[in-house]
CSV table of C-alpha atoms and ligand atoms in Angstrom, one decimal:
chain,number,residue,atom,x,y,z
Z,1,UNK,CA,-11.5,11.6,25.3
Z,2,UNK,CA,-14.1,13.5,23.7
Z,3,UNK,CA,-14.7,11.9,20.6
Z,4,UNK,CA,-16.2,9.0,20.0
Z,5,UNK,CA,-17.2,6.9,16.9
Z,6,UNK,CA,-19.5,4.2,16.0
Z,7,UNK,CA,-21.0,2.1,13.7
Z,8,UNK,CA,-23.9,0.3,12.3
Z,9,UNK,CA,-25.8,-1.8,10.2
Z,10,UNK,CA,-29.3,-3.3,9.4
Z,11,UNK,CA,-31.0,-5.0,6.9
Z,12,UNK,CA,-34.8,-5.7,6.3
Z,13,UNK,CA,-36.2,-8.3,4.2
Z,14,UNK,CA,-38.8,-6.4,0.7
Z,15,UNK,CA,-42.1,-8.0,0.6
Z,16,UNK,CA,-45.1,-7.0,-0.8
Z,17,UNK,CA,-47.9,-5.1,1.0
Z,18,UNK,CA,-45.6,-3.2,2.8
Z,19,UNK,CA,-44.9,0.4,2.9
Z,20,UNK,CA,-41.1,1.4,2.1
Z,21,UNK,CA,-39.7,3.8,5.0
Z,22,UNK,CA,-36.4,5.4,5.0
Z,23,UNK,CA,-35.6,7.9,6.7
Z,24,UNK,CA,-38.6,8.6,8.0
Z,25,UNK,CA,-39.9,9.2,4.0
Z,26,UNK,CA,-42.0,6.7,2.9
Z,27,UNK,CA,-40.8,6.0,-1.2
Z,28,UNK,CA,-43.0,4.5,-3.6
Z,29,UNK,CA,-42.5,1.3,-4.6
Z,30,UNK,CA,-44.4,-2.1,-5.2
Z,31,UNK,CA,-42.6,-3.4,-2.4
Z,32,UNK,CA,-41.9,-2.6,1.2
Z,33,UNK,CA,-39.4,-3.3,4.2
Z,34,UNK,CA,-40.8,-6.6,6.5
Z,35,UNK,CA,-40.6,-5.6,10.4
Z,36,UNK,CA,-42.1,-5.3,13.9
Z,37,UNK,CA,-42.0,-1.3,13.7
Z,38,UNK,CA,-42.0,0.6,10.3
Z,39,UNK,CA,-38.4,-1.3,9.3
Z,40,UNK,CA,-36.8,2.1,8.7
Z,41,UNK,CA,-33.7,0.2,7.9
Z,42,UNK,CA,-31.5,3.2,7.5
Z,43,UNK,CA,-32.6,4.8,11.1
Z,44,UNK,CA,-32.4,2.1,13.0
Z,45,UNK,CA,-28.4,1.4,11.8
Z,46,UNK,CA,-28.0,5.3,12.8
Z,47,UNK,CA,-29.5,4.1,16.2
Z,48,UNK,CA,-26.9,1.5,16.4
Z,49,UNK,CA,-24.3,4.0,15.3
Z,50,UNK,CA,-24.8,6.4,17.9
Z,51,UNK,CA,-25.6,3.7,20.3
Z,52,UNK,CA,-22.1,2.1,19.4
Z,53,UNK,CA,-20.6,5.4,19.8
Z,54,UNK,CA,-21.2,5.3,23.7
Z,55,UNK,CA,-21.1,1.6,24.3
Z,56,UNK,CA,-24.8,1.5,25.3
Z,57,UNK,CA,-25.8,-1.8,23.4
Z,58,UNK,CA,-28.0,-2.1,20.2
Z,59,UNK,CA,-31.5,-0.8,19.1
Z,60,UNK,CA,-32.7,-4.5,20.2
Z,61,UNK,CA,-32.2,-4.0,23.5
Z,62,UNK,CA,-34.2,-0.7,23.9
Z,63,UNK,CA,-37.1,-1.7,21.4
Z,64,UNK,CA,-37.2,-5.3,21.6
Z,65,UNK,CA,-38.8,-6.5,18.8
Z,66,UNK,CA,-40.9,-8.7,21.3
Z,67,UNK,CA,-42.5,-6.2,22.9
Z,68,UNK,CA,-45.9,-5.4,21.4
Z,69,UNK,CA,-45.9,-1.9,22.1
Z,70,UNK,CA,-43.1,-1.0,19.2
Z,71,UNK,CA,-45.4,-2.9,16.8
Z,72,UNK,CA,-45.3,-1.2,13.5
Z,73,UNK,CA,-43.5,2.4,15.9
Z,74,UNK,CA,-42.3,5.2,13.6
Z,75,UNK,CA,-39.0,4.7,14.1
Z,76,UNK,CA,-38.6,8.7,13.9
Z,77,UNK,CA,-39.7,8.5,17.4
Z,78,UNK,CA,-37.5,5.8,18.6
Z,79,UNK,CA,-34.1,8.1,17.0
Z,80,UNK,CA,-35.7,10.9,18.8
Z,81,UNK,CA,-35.1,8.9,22.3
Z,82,UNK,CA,-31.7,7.1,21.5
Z,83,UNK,CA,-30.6,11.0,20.4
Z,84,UNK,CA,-32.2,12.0,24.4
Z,85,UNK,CA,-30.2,9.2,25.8
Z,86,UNK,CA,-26.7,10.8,23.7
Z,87,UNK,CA,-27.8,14.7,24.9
Z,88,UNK,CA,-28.6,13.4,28.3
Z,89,UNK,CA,-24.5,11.7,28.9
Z,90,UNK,CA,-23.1,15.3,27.7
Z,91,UNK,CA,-22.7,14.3,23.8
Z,92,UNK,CA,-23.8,15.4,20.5
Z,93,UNK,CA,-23.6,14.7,17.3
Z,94,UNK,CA,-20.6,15.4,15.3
Z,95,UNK,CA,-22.1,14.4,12.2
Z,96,UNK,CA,-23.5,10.7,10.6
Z,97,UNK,CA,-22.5,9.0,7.1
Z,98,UNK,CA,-24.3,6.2,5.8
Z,99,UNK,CA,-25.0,4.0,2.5
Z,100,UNK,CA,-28.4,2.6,1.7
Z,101,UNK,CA,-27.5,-0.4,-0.4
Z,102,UNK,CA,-30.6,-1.3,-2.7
Z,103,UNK,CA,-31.1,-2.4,-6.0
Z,104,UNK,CA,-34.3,-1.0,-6.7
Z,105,UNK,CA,-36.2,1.8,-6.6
Z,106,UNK,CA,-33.8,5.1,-7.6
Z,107,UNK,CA,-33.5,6.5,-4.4
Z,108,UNK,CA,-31.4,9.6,-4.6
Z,109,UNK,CA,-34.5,11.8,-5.9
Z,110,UNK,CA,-35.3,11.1,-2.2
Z,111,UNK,CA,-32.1,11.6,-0.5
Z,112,UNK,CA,-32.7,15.1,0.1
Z,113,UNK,CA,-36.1,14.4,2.0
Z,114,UNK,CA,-34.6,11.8,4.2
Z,115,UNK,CA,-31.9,13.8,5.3
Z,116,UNK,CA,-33.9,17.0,6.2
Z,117,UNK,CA,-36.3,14.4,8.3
Z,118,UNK,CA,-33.3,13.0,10.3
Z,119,UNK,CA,-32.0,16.5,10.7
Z,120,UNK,CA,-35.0,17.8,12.4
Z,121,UNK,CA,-35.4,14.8,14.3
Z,122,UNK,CA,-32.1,14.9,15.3
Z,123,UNK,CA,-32.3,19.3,15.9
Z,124,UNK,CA,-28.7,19.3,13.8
Z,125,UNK,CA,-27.6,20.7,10.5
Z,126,UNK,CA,-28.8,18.9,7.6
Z,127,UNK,CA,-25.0,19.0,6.8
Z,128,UNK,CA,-23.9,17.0,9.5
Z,129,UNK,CA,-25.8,14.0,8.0
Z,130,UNK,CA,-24.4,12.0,4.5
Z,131,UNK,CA,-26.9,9.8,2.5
Z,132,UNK,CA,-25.8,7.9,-0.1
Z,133,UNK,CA,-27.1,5.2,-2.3
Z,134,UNK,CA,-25.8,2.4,-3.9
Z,135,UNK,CA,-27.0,-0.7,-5.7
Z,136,UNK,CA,-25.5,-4.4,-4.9
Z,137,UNK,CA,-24.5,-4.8,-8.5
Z,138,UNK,CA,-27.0,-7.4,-9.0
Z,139,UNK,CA,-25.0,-9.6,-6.0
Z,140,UNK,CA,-26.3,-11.5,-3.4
Z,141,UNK,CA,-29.2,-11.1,-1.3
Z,142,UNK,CA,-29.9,-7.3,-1.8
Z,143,UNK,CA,-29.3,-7.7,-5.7
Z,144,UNK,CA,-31.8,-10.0,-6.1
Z,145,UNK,CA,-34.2,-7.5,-4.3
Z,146,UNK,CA,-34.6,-9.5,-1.2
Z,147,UNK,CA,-33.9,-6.7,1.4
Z,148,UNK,CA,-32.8,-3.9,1.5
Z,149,UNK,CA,-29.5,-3.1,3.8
Z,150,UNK,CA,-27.7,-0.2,5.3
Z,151,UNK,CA,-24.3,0.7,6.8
Z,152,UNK,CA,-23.5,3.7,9.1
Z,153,UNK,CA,-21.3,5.6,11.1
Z,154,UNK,CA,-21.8,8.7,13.8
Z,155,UNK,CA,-19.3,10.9,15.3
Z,156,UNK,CA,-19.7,12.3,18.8
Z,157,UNK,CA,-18.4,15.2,20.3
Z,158,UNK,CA,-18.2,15.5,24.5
Z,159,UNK,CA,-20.0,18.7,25.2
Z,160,UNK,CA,-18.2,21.4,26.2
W,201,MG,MG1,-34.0,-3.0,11.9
């Protein structure tokens, strides 16, 4: 079989005195994601994705949040190594959809940004990667602006 799909999601609790990182951009905003690395919520559930993809467990097992060497990481760094452990099995990257669900701030101003700094992370297209943004209606958790949470899916292609 040579394609293979995955999927994944994350969410990180908004407090203040935090910066907010997504997609490697950091967004201004009198709040910020809560986490042992930078709590880039929406690269770490493209991790999982692509980690799904090949069946080779979740982010947590690579970067455990217990280990004190991945305190406050740039998780920019940590996409760059899950996308080594993908090149290095034969696969690449079809292409990646996701959906930042926040209430607050406007993101899509940055949506652009994002996607060009996971592109050249990930050396593919910006076209290959889809960022949207939605808001939680007000609903729950994320519409009360508690956290901020984000779904994902990545499509591999076996090298030829
Ligand atoms: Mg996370």
């Amino acid at each position: 079989m040579n394609l293979r799909i995955g999927n994944g999601y994350d969410i990180h609790r908004l407090v203040e005195g935090r910066p907010l990182i997504l997609g490697g951009v950091e967004i201004p905003h009198h709040l910020g994601l809560l986490g042992h690395s930078d709590a880039d919520v929406l690269t770490h559930a493209i991790m999982d994705a692509m980690l799904g993809a090949l069946s080779l467990g979740d982010i947590g097992h690579y970067f455990p949040p217990s280990d004190p060497k991945w305190a406050g990481a740039n998780s920019l760094l940590l996409l760059e190594q899950v996308n080594e452990l993908v090149r290095a099995q034969d696969w690449q990257i079809g292409n990646i959809d996701s959906v930042i669900v926040a209430e607050r701030p406007k993101l899509k101003p940055h949506l652009k940004n994002m996607r060009d700094r996971l592109a050249t992370t990930l050396a593919i297209a910006p076209d290959r990667i889809g960022i949207k943004a939605t808001t939680n209606e007000k609903l729950g958790p994320v519409g009360r602006e508690e956290g901020i949470c984000v779904y994902a899916v990545a499509l591999l292609l076996k090298k030829q």
